[in-house]
Structure formats: C-alpha cells, structure tokens
Amino acid sequence: MITCYNLSLEYTPGHRVLKDISLKVPKGSFHFLTGASGAGKSSLLNLFALTIRPSSGRLKLFGQEVTKLGHDALPLLRRKVGSVVQDFQLLDHLTVAENIALPQKISGEGFADTDAKVTELLDWIGLSPFRDVKPPLLSGGQKQRVAIARAVINNPPLLLADEPTGNLDPKLSKRFMYLFETLNKMGTTIILATHDESLIRAFAYPVLHLKEGKVMQERGEGE
Ligand SMILES: Nc1ncnc2c1ncn2[C@@H]1O[C@H](COP(=O)(O)OP(=O)(O)O)[C@@H](O)[C@H]1O
Ligand SMILES: [Mg+2]
C-alpha cells in the first residue's frame, strides 16, 4: 500500500524533520504512529496523503511512484486516501451534512446514495440532530467526529488519521477505535497517529515510533 525509501523532508533548508525513512505498510494493515509532539507524525501523514512533497527519497502509493507523477495525476491518487487532519479543516459555510458529503461531491461521480450514506454516518457518529448545523457552533469533539465521517464516506482504501481521538473523551475514543477496527477488517489500510499511550496499550496493532526524524518499529505484528 505504502512503500517509502530514504524519504526525507525539510521545511527549511538544512533542517530535516524526517530523515531517510524507509518502511513498508502492507495492504490491509493497521499501524499506530507515535512519537513526541513535534516528532513529525503529521508531516509523515501529509507526505502519505500527498499534500506535501518529500525533499528527497522515494514514495510509492498504491503501486505508483509518487515522486515521478505529474501534478495532474496527483488529485486522482489523492482521492483514494481518506484523511482525518489534526485541525479538522471543515468548511464553516457548509452544514455538517454537506461537510460529510464533500468527498463525494468533489469526486464528480454521481453518487445516488449520498444522502442515505450521510444519514447513516451521522447516526454512527451520534450527531444526527446536528445535520443542518454549521461547524462554528460545534465543540472540538463534535468537529472531530464530523471530520472522521467525512474521511470515510468514500470507503477509501487508505485511511490516515491524525490524532483522530485527540478531542474525544476516553469512552468515545474507544468507540471510534472500534469503528476504525471495523473499517480495517473490511479491508481499509489504516495509519493512526496518536500520542495516547493508553490507546496504544489497549489495541495490539504494530507501532511505528518517530524519534529524531527516524521511524523505529516499537511493537511488531502479533506481539
Ligand atoms: N508547515 C510547516 N512549516 C515549517 N515547519 C513545520 C511545518 N509543519 C511542521 N513543521 C515543523 O516540523 C516538525 C514536525 O512537526 P509535526 O509533523 O507537526 O509533528 P507532530 O505531528 O509529531 O507533532 C516540528 O518541528 C514543526 O515545527
Ligand atoms: Mg501532529
């Protein structure tokens, strides 16, 4: 699903945030991505989500060498990736339902069942009564739940979730983890960034630990 080789990223010349990262994320796997604040978790996920470009190294996504793709080819590939970003990036002038439906609208395909899907997702995130509310009126946790629903509406083969439970209470965090688990069992490859140790302890998924710009495999498959 993802293969990278000697991937490096610098925002300012000479200061590498990610250093020669080589790893493989197999199709259908579920990985935690952890590390201290500022370790580069969001940066790595943004590279995988194709929203930023590496400074050097190679990145293969869905079997395609990303670093060689032209700008016109990127959006197509990007659509296969569901992202829950750390700051939610909801559109304030759209309702909750419209925000969730956005990836289907953008894709340009006429989805006959968008409304039904949105209704199902609203129920699933427990925000049915907020369907026509606009994001500025929501709490941080509610926004986060909308961002999660929006990320999964297209059943993306790859889901990148950046601290998706960061604003949720422990009970709701667990519930969403079960949801991600269900998606994973249905075939979605997931990378979930978190610095929540209790979450990592509660679920036996392999852990990629970012430290000083490098990824170490802290807990392997099946340990
Ligand atoms: N857009 C940016 N421009 C410059 N520096 C950035 C940018 N985004 C992140 N950084 C820096 O890169 C490092 C890693 O940040 P980030 O990927 O957000 O880490 P994490 O998600 O693990 O907290 C930090 O030192 C941060 O200040
Ligand atoms: Mg981050």
Coordinates of N, CA and C and ligand atoms in Angstrom, one line a residue:
M1 N 0.8 -1.2 0.0 CA 0.0 0.0 0.0 C 0.9 1.3 0.0
I2 N 1.8 1.3 1.0 CA 2.8 2.4 1.0 C 4.2 1.8 1.1
T3 N 5.1 2.2 0.2 CA 6.5 1.9 0.4 C 7.3 3.2 0.3
C4 N 8.1 3.4 1.2 CA 9.0 4.6 1.0 C 10.4 4.2 1.3
Y5 N 11.3 4.9 0.6 CA 12.7 4.5 0.6 C 13.5 5.8 0.8
N6 N 14.3 5.9 1.9 CA 15.1 7.1 2.2 C 14.4 8.4 2.1
L7 N 13.2 8.4 2.5 CA 12.3 9.6 2.4 C 12.8 10.6 3.5
S8 N 13.0 11.8 3.0 CA 13.4 12.9 3.9 C 12.5 14.1 3.6
L9 N 12.4 14.9 4.6 CA 11.6 16.2 4.5 C 12.2 17.3 5.3
E10 N 12.4 18.4 4.6 CA 12.8 19.6 5.3 C 11.9 20.8 4.9
Y11 N 11.5 21.5 5.9 CA 10.7 22.7 5.7 C 11.6 23.9 5.4
T12 N 12.7 23.9 6.2 CA 13.7 24.9 5.9 C 15.0 24.2 5.6
P13 N 15.7 24.8 4.6 CA 16.9 24.1 4.0 C 17.9 23.8 5.2
G14 N 18.4 22.5 5.1 CA 19.4 22.1 6.1 C 18.8 21.6 7.4
H15 N 17.5 21.7 7.5 CA 16.9 21.2 8.8 C 15.9 20.1 8.5
R16 N 16.3 18.9 8.6 CA 15.5 17.8 8.2 C 14.6 17.3 9.3
V17 N 13.3 17.4 9.1 CA 12.3 16.9 10.1 C 12.1 15.4 10.0
L18 N 12.2 14.9 8.8 CA 12.2 13.4 8.6 C 13.4 13.0 7.9
K19 N 14.1 12.0 8.4 CA 15.4 11.6 7.9 C 15.5 10.2 7.3
D20 N 15.6 10.1 6.1 CA 15.9 8.8 5.4 C 14.9 7.7 5.9
I21 N 13.7 7.9 5.8 CA 12.7 6.9 6.3 C 12.4 5.9 5.3
S22 N 12.6 4.6 5.6 CA 12.3 3.5 4.7 C 11.4 2.6 5.4
L23 N 10.2 2.4 4.9 CA 9.3 1.5 5.5 C 8.2 1.0 4.5
K24 N 7.6 -0.1 4.9 CA 6.5 -0.7 4.1 C 5.3 -0.8 4.9
V25 N 4.2 -0.4 4.4 CA 2.9 -0.5 5.1 C 2.0 -1.4 4.2
P26 N 1.9 -2.7 4.6 CA 1.2 -3.6 3.7 C -0.3 -3.3 3.6
K27 N -0.9 -3.7 2.5 CA -2.3 -3.5 2.3 C -3.1 -4.3 3.4
G28 N -4.1 -3.6 3.9 CA -4.9 -4.3 4.9 C -4.4 -4.2 6.4
S29 N -3.2 -3.5 6.5 CA -2.7 -3.5 7.9 C -3.2 -2.3 8.7
F30 N -3.0 -2.3 10.0 CA -3.3 -1.2 10.9 C -2.1 -0.8 11.7
H31 N -1.6 0.4 11.6 CA -0.5 0.8 12.3 C -0.8 2.0 13.2
F32 N -0.2 2.0 14.4 CA -0.2 3.3 15.1 C 1.1 4.0 14.7
L33 N 1.0 5.3 14.7 CA 2.2 6.2 14.5 C 2.3 7.1 15.7
T34 N 3.4 6.9 16.4 CA 3.5 7.7 17.7 C 4.9 8.4 17.7
G35 N 5.1 9.2 18.8 CA 6.3 10.0 18.9 C 5.9 11.3 19.6
A36 N 6.8 11.9 20.2 CA 6.6 13.2 21.0 C 6.0 14.3 20.1
S37 N 5.4 15.2 20.6 CA 4.9 16.4 19.9 C 6.1 17.0 19.1
G38 N 5.9 17.3 17.8 CA 6.9 17.8 17.0 C 7.9 16.8 16.4
A39 N 7.6 15.5 16.6 CA 8.4 14.4 16.1 C 8.3 14.3 14.6
G40 N 7.2 14.7 14.1 CA 7.0 14.7 12.6 C 5.8 13.8 12.2
K41 N 5.0 13.4 13.1 CA 3.8 12.5 12.8 C 2.9 13.1 11.7
S42 N 2.5 14.3 11.9 CA 1.6 15.0 10.9 C 2.4 15.1 9.6
S43 N 3.6 15.5 9.7 CA 4.4 15.7 8.4 C 4.4 14.4 7.6
L44 N 4.7 13.2 8.3 CA 4.7 12.0 7.6 C 3.4 11.6 7.0
L45 N 2.3 11.8 7.7 CA 1.0 11.6 7.2 C 0.7 12.5 6.0
N46 N 1.1 13.7 6.1 CA 0.9 14.7 5.0 C 1.6 14.2 3.7
L47 N 2.8 13.6 3.9 CA 3.5 13.1 2.8 C 2.7 12.0 2.1
F48 N 2.2 11.1 3.0 CA 1.4 9.9 2.5 C 0.1 10.4 1.9
A49 N -0.4 11.5 2.4 CA -1.7 12.0 1.9 C -1.5 12.8 0.6
L50 N -0.2 13.0 0.2 CA 0.2 13.7 -1.0 C -0.2 15.2 -0.9
T51 N -0.2 15.7 0.3 CA -0.5 17.2 0.4 C 0.8 17.9 0.5
I52 N 1.9 17.3 0.8 CA 3.2 17.9 0.7 C 4.2 16.9 0.0
R53 N 5.2 17.4 -0.6 CA 6.2 16.6 -1.3 C 7.5 16.4 -0.5
P54 N 8.1 15.2 -0.6 CA 9.3 15.0 0.1 C 10.5 15.8 -0.5
S55 N 11.5 16.1 0.3 CA 12.6 16.8 -0.2 C 13.5 15.8 -0.9
S56 N 13.6 14.6 -0.5 CA 14.3 13.6 -1.2 C 13.8 12.2 -0.9
G57 N 14.2 11.2 -1.6 CA 13.8 9.8 -1.4 C 12.6 9.5 -2.3
R58 N 12.2 8.2 -2.1 CA 11.1 7.7 -3.0 C 9.9 7.3 -2.2
L59 N 8.7 7.5 -2.8 CA 7.5 7.1 -2.1 C 6.6 6.5 -3.1
K60 N 6.1 5.3 -2.8 CA 5.2 4.5 -3.7 C 3.9 4.4 -2.9
L61 N 2.8 4.7 -3.6 CA 1.5 4.6 -3.1 C 0.6 3.9 -4.0
F62 N -0.1 2.9 -3.6 CA -0.9 2.1 -4.5 C -0.1 1.6 -5.7
G63 N 1.1 1.3 -5.5 CA 2.0 0.7 -6.5 C 2.5 1.8 -7.5
Q64 N 2.2 3.1 -7.2 CA 2.7 4.1 -8.1 C 3.7 5.0 -7.5
E65 N 4.8 5.2 -8.2 CA 5.9 6.1 -7.7 C 5.4 7.5 -7.7
V66 N 5.1 8.0 -6.5 CA 4.5 9.3 -6.4 C 5.4 10.5 -6.8
T67 N 6.7 10.3 -6.5 CA 7.7 11.4 -6.8 C 7.8 11.6 -8.3
K68 N 7.4 10.6 -9.1 CA 7.5 10.8 -10.6 C 6.2 11.3 -11.2
L69 N 5.2 11.3 -10.4 CA 3.9 11.7 -11.0 C 3.8 13.2 -11.3
G70 N 3.1 13.5 -12.4 CA 2.9 15.0 -12.7 C 1.8 15.5 -11.8
H71 N 1.6 16.8 -11.8 CA 0.6 17.4 -10.9 C -0.8 17.1 -11.2
D72 N -1.1 16.7 -12.5 CA -2.4 16.4 -12.9 C -2.8 15.0 -12.4
A73 N -1.8 14.1 -12.1 CA -2.1 12.8 -11.7 C -2.3 12.7 -10.2
L74 N -1.8 13.6 -9.5 CA -1.9 13.6 -8.0 C -3.3 13.6 -7.5
P75 N -4.2 14.5 -8.0 CA -5.6 14.5 -7.4 C -6.3 13.2 -7.4
L76 N -6.1 12.4 -8.6 CA -6.8 11.1 -8.7 C -6.3 10.2 -7.6
L77 N -5.0 10.2 -7.4 CA -4.4 9.3 -6.4 C -4.9 9.7 -5.0
R78 N -4.9 11.0 -4.8 CA -5.3 11.6 -3.5 C -6.7 11.2 -3.1
R79 N -7.6 11.0 -4.1 CA -8.9 10.7 -3.8 C -9.1 9.3 -3.1
K80 N -8.0 8.5 -3.3 CA -8.1 7.1 -2.7 C -7.7 7.2 -1.2
V81 N -7.3 8.3 -0.8 CA -6.8 8.5 0.6 C -7.8 9.2 1.4
G82 N -8.3 8.6 2.5 CA -9.1 9.4 3.5 C -8.2 10.0 4.5
S83 N -8.4 11.2 4.8 CA -7.6 11.9 5.8 C -8.4 12.5 6.9
V84 N -8.1 12.2 8.2 CA -8.6 13.0 9.3 C -7.5 13.9 9.7
V85 N -7.6 15.1 9.4 CA -6.5 16.0 9.7 C -6.6 16.6 11.1
Q86 N -5.5 17.0 11.7 CA -5.5 17.4 13.1 C -6.3 18.6 13.4
D87 N -6.4 19.6 12.4 CA -7.2 20.8 12.7 C -8.6 20.7 12.0
F88 N -9.0 19.5 11.6 CA -10.3 19.1 11.1 C -10.6 19.7 9.7
Q89 N -10.2 21.0 9.4 CA -10.4 21.6 8.1 C -11.9 21.4 7.6
L90 N -12.8 21.7 8.4 CA -14.2 21.7 8.0 C -14.5 23.0 7.3
L91 N -15.5 23.0 6.4 CA -15.8 24.3 5.8 C -17.0 24.9 6.6
D92 N -16.7 26.1 7.1 CA -17.6 26.7 8.1 C -18.9 27.2 7.4
H93 N -18.9 27.4 6.1 CA -20.1 27.9 5.5 C -21.0 26.8 5.0
L94 N -20.6 25.6 5.2 CA -21.4 24.4 4.9 C -22.0 23.8 6.1
T95 N -23.1 23.1 6.0 CA -23.6 22.4 7.2 C -22.8 21.1 7.5
V96 N -23.1 20.5 8.6 CA -22.4 19.2 9.0 C -22.6 18.2 7.9
A97 N -23.9 18.0 7.4 CA -24.2 17.1 6.4 C -23.4 17.4 5.1
E98 N -23.4 18.6 4.7 CA -22.7 19.0 3.5 C -21.2 18.8 3.6
N99 N -20.6 19.0 4.8 CA -19.2 18.7 5.0 C -18.9 17.2 4.9
I100 N -19.8 16.4 5.4 CA -19.5 15.0 5.3 C -19.7 14.5 3.9
A101 N -20.6 15.1 3.1 CA -20.8 14.7 1.7 C -19.7 15.2 0.8
L102 N -18.9 16.1 1.2 CA -18.0 16.8 0.4 C -17.1 15.9 -0.5
P103 N -16.5 14.8 0.0 CA -15.6 14.0 -0.8 C -16.4 13.4 -2.0
Q104 N -17.7 13.1 -1.8 CA -18.5 12.5 -2.9 C -18.8 13.6 -3.9
K105 N -19.0 14.8 -3.4 CA -19.3 15.9 -4.4 C -18.1 16.2 -5.2
I106 N -16.9 16.3 -4.6 CA -15.7 16.6 -5.2 C -15.3 15.6 -6.3
S107 N -15.6 14.3 -6.0 CA -15.2 13.3 -6.9 C -15.9 13.4 -8.3
G108 N -17.0 14.1 -8.3 CA -17.7 14.3 -9.6 C -18.5 13.1 -10.1
E109 N -18.4 12.0 -9.4 CA -19.2 10.9 -9.8 C -20.6 11.1 -9.2
G110 N -21.7 10.8 -9.9 CA -23.0 11.0 -9.4 C -23.3 9.8 -8.4
F111 N -23.1 10.0 -7.1 CA -23.5 9.0 -6.2 C -25.0 9.1 -5.9
A112 N -25.7 8.1 -6.1 CA -27.2 8.1 -5.9 C -27.5 8.1 -4.5
D113 N -26.6 7.5 -3.7 CA -26.9 7.3 -2.3 C -26.2 8.2 -1.3
T114 N -25.8 9.3 -1.7 CA -25.0 10.2 -0.8 C -25.8 10.6 0.4
D115 N -27.1 11.0 0.2 CA -27.9 11.3 1.3 C -28.1 10.2 2.3
A116 N -28.3 9.0 1.8 CA -28.5 7.9 2.7 C -27.2 7.6 3.5
K117 N -26.1 7.7 2.8 CA -24.8 7.5 3.4 C -24.5 8.5 4.5
V118 N -24.8 9.8 4.2 CA -24.6 10.8 5.2 C -25.5 10.6 6.4
T119 N -26.7 10.2 6.2 CA -27.7 9.9 7.3 C -27.1 8.8 8.2
E120 N -26.6 7.7 7.5 CA -26.0 6.6 8.2 C -24.8 7.0 9.0
L121 N -23.9 7.8 8.4 CA -22.7 8.3 9.1 C -23.1 9.2 10.3
L122 N -24.1 10.1 10.1 CA -24.5 11.0 11.2 C -24.9 10.2 12.4
D123 N -25.7 9.1 12.1 CA -26.2 8.3 13.2 C -25.0 7.6 13.9
W124 N -24.0 7.1 13.1 CA -22.9 6.4 13.5 C -22.0 7.3 14.4
I125 N -21.9 8.6 14.1 CA -21.0 9.5 14.9 C -21.9 10.1 16.0
G126 N -23.2 9.8 16.0 CA -24.0 10.3 17.1 C -24.4 11.8 16.9
L127 N -24.4 12.3 15.7 CA -24.7 13.7 15.5 C -25.9 14.0 14.6
S128 N -26.8 13.0 14.6 CA -28.0 13.2 13.7 C -28.7 14.5 13.9
P129 N -28.9 15.0 15.2 CA -29.6 16.2 15.4 C -28.8 17.5 14.9
F130 N -27.6 17.3 14.5 CA -26.7 18.4 14.1 C -26.6 18.5 12.6
R131 N -27.3 17.7 11.9 CA -27.2 17.6 10.4 C -27.1 19.0 9.7
D132 N -28.0 19.9 10.1 CA -28.0 21.2 9.4 C -27.3 22.3 10.1
V133 N -26.5 22.0 11.1 CA -25.8 23.0 11.9 C -24.4 23.2 11.2
K134 N -23.9 24.4 11.4 CA -22.6 24.8 10.8 C -21.5 24.6 11.8
P135 N -20.3 24.2 11.3 CA -19.2 23.9 12.2 C -18.9 24.9 13.3
P136 N -19.0 26.2 13.1 CA -18.6 27.1 14.2 C -19.4 26.9 15.5
L137 N -20.6 26.2 15.3 CA -21.4 26.0 16.5 C -21.1 24.7 17.2
L138 N -20.1 24.0 16.7 CA -19.8 22.6 17.3 C -18.6 22.7 18.2
S139 N -18.6 21.8 19.2 CA -17.4 21.6 20.1 C -16.3 21.0 19.3
G140 N -15.1 21.0 19.9 CA -14.0 20.4 19.2 C -14.2 18.9 19.0
G141 N -14.8 18.2 19.9 CA -15.0 16.8 19.8 C -16.0 16.5 18.7
Q142 N -17.1 17.4 18.6 CA -18.1 17.2 17.6 C -17.5 17.4 16.2
K143 N -16.6 18.4 16.1 CA -16.0 18.7 14.8 C -15.1 17.5 14.4
Q144 N -14.5 16.9 15.4 CA -13.6 15.8 15.1 C -14.4 14.6 14.5
R145 N -15.6 14.4 15.1 CA -16.4 13.3 14.7 C -16.9 13.6 13.2
V146 N -17.2 14.8 12.9 CA -17.6 15.2 11.5 C -16.4 14.9 10.6
A147 N -15.2 15.3 11.0 CA -14.0 15.1 10.2 C -13.8 13.6 9.9
I148 N -14.1 12.7 10.9 CA -13.9 11.3 10.7 C -15.0 10.8 9.7
A149 N -16.2 11.2 9.9 CA -17.2 10.8 8.9 C -16.9 11.2 7.5
R150 N -16.4 12.4 7.3 CA -16.1 12.9 6.0 C -14.9 12.1 5.4
A151 N -14.0 11.6 6.3 CA -12.8 10.9 5.8 C -13.2 9.5 5.3
V152 N -14.3 8.9 5.8 CA -14.6 7.6 5.5 C -15.8 7.4 4.5
I153 N -16.4 8.5 4.1 CA -17.6 8.4 3.3 C -17.4 7.7 1.9
N154 N -16.2 7.8 1.4 CA -15.9 7.2 0.1 C -15.3 5.8 0.2
N155 N -15.3 5.3 1.4 CA -14.6 4.0 1.7 C -13.2 4.0 1.1
P156 N -12.4 4.9 1.5 CA -11.0 4.9 0.9 C -10.2 3.7 1.3
P157 N -9.4 3.2 0.3 CA -8.6 2.0 0.6 C -7.5 2.3 1.7
L158 N -7.2 3.6 1.8 CA -6.2 4.0 2.8 C -6.7 5.1 3.6
L159 N -6.7 4.9 4.9 CA -7.2 6.0 5.9 C -6.0 6.5 6.8
L160 N -5.8 7.8 6.7 CA -4.7 8.4 7.5 C -5.4 9.2 8.6
A161 N -5.2 8.9 9.8 CA -6.0 9.6 10.9 C -5.0 10.2 11.8
D162 N -5.0 11.6 11.8 CA -4.0 12.3 12.6 C -4.6 12.7 14.0
E163 N -4.3 12.0 15.0 CA -4.8 12.2 16.4 C -6.4 12.3 16.3
P164 N -7.0 11.3 15.7 CA -8.4 11.4 15.5 C -9.3 11.4 16.8
T165 N -8.7 10.9 17.9 CA -9.4 10.9 19.1 C -8.9 11.9 20.1
G166 N -8.1 12.8 19.6 CA -7.5 13.8 20.5 C -8.4 14.7 21.2
N167 N -9.6 14.9 20.7 CA -10.6 15.8 21.3 C -11.8 15.0 21.9
L168 N -11.7 13.7 22.0 CA -12.8 12.9 22.4 C -12.5 12.4 23.8
D169 N -13.6 12.2 24.6 CA -13.4 11.6 25.9 C -13.0 10.1 25.8
P170 N -12.5 9.5 26.8 CA -12.0 8.1 26.7 C -13.0 7.1 26.1
K171 N -14.3 7.3 26.6 CA -15.3 6.4 26.1 C -15.6 6.5 24.6
L172 N -15.6 7.7 24.2 CA -15.9 8.0 22.8 C -14.6 7.6 21.9
S173 N -13.4 7.8 22.5 CA -12.2 7.3 21.8 C -12.3 5.9 21.5
K174 N -12.6 5.1 22.5 CA -12.7 3.6 22.4 C -13.7 3.3 21.3
R175 N -14.9 4.0 21.3 CA -15.9 3.7 20.3 C -15.4 3.9 18.9
F176 N -14.7 5.0 18.8 CA -14.2 5.3 17.4 C -13.1 4.3 17.0
M177 N -12.3 3.9 18.0 CA -11.3 2.9 17.7 C -12.0 1.6 17.2
Y178 N -13.1 1.2 17.8 CA -13.8 0.0 17.3 C -14.3 0.2 15.9
L179 N -14.7 1.5 15.6 CA -15.1 1.8 14.3 C -14.0 1.7 13.3
F180 N -12.8 2.2 13.6 CA -11.6 2.1 12.8 C -11.3 0.6 12.6
E181 N -11.4 -0.2 13.7 CA -11.1 -1.6 13.6 C -12.1 -2.3 12.6
T182 N -13.3 -1.9 12.7 CA -14.3 -2.5 11.7 C -14.0 -2.1 10.3
L183 N -13.6 -0.9 10.1 CA -13.2 -0.5 8.7 C -12.0 -1.3 8.2
N184 N -11.0 -1.5 9.2 CA -9.8 -2.2 8.9 C -10.2 -3.7 8.5
K185 N -11.1 -4.3 9.3 CA -11.5 -5.7 9.0 C -12.2 -5.8 7.6
M186 N -12.8 -4.7 7.2 CA -13.4 -4.7 5.9 C -12.4 -4.4 4.7
G187 N -11.1 -4.2 5.1 CA -10.1 -4.0 4.1 C -9.4 -2.7 4.0
T188 N -9.8 -1.7 4.8 CA -9.1 -0.4 4.8 C -7.8 -0.5 5.5
T189 N -6.7 0.0 4.8 CA -5.4 0.1 5.5 C -5.4 1.4 6.3
I190 N -5.0 1.3 7.5 CA -5.1 2.4 8.4 C -3.7 2.8 9.1
I191 N -3.4 4.1 9.1 CA -2.3 4.6 9.9 C -2.9 5.6 10.8
L192 N -2.8 5.4 12.1 CA -3.4 6.3 13.1 C -2.3 6.9 14.0
A193 N -2.2 8.2 13.8 CA -1.2 8.9 14.7 C -1.8 9.3 16.0
T194 N -1.1 9.0 17.1 CA -1.6 9.3 18.4 C -0.4 9.4 19.4
H195 N -0.5 10.2 20.4 CA 0.5 10.1 21.4 C -0.2 9.6 22.7
D196 N -1.4 9.0 22.5 CA -2.1 8.5 23.7 C -1.7 7.1 24.0
E197 N -0.8 6.9 25.0 CA -0.3 5.6 25.3 C -1.3 4.6 25.7
S198 N -2.4 5.1 26.4 CA -3.4 4.1 26.8 C -4.1 3.5 25.6
L199 N -4.3 4.3 24.6 CA -4.9 3.8 23.4 C -4.1 2.8 22.7
I200 N -2.8 3.0 22.7 CA -1.8 2.1 22.1 C -1.7 0.8 22.9
R201 N -1.8 0.9 24.2 CA -1.8 -0.3 25.0 C -3.1 -1.1 24.8
A202 N -4.2 -0.4 24.6 CA -5.5 -1.1 24.5 C -5.7 -1.9 23.2
F203 N -4.9 -1.6 22.2 CA -5.1 -2.3 20.9 C -3.8 -2.8 20.4
A204 N -3.7 -4.1 20.1 CA -2.5 -4.7 19.8 C -2.0 -4.5 18.3
Y205 N -2.0 -3.3 17.9 CA -1.5 -3.1 16.5 C 0.0 -2.7 16.5
P206 N 0.7 -3.0 15.4 CA 2.1 -2.6 15.4 C 2.2 -1.1 15.5
V207 N 3.3 -0.7 16.1 CA 3.6 0.8 16.4 C 4.8 1.2 15.6
L208 N 4.6 2.3 14.9 CA 5.8 3.0 14.3 C 6.1 4.2 15.2
H209 N 7.3 4.2 15.7 CA 7.6 5.3 16.6 C 8.6 6.3 16.0
L210 N 8.2 7.5 15.9 CA 9.1 8.6 15.3 C 9.9 9.2 16.3
K211 N 11.2 9.2 16.1 CA 12.1 9.8 17.0 C 13.3 10.4 16.3
E212 N 13.6 11.6 16.5 CA 14.7 12.3 15.9 C 14.7 12.1 14.3
G213 N 13.5 12.1 13.8 CA 13.3 12.1 12.3 C 13.4 10.7 11.7
K214 N 13.5 9.7 12.6 CA 13.6 8.3 12.2 C 12.4 7.5 12.7
V215 N 12.0 6.5 11.9 CA 10.9 5.6 12.4 C 11.5 4.3 13.0
M216 N 11.1 4.0 14.2 CA 11.5 2.7 14.7 C 10.3 1.9 14.9
Q217 N 10.4 0.6 14.6 CA 9.3 -0.3 14.9 C 9.3 -0.7 16.3
E218 N 8.4 -0.1 17.1 CA 8.4 -0.3 18.5 C 7.7 -1.7 18.9
R219 N 6.7 -1.9 18.2 CA 5.9 -3.2 18.5 C 5.5 -3.8 17.2
G220 N 6.0 -4.9 16.9 CA 5.8 -5.5 15.6 C 4.4 -6.2 15.6
E221 N 4.2 -6.8 14.4 CA 2.9 -7.5 14.2 C 2.8 -8.7 15.1
G222 N 1.7 -8.8 15.8 CA 1.4 -10.0 16.6 C 2.1 -10.1 17.9
E223 N 2.8 -9.0 18.3 CA 3.5 -9.1 19.6 C 2.5 -8.7 20.7
Ligands
LIG1 N1 4.4 23.9 7.5 C1 5.5 23.8 8.3 N2 6.5 24.7 8.1 C2 7.6 24.7 8.9 N3 7.8 23.8 9.9 C3 6.9 22.9 10.1 C4 5.7 22.8 9.3 N4 4.9 21.8 9.8 C5 5.6 21.3 10.8 N5 6.8 21.9 11.0 C6 7.8 21.5 12.0 O1 8.2 20.1 11.7 C7 8.3 19.4 12.9 C8 7.4 18.3 13.0 O2 6.0 18.7 13.1 P1 4.8 17.8 13.0 O3 4.9 17.0 11.8 O4 3.6 18.6 13.1 O5 5.0 16.9 14.3 P2 3.9 16.1 15.2 O6 2.7 15.9 14.4 O7 4.6 14.8 15.6 O8 3.6 16.9 16.4 C9 8.1 20.4 14.0 O9 9.4 20.9 14.4 C10 7.3 21.5 13.4 O10 7.5 22.8 14.0
MG2 MG 0.8 16.4 14.7

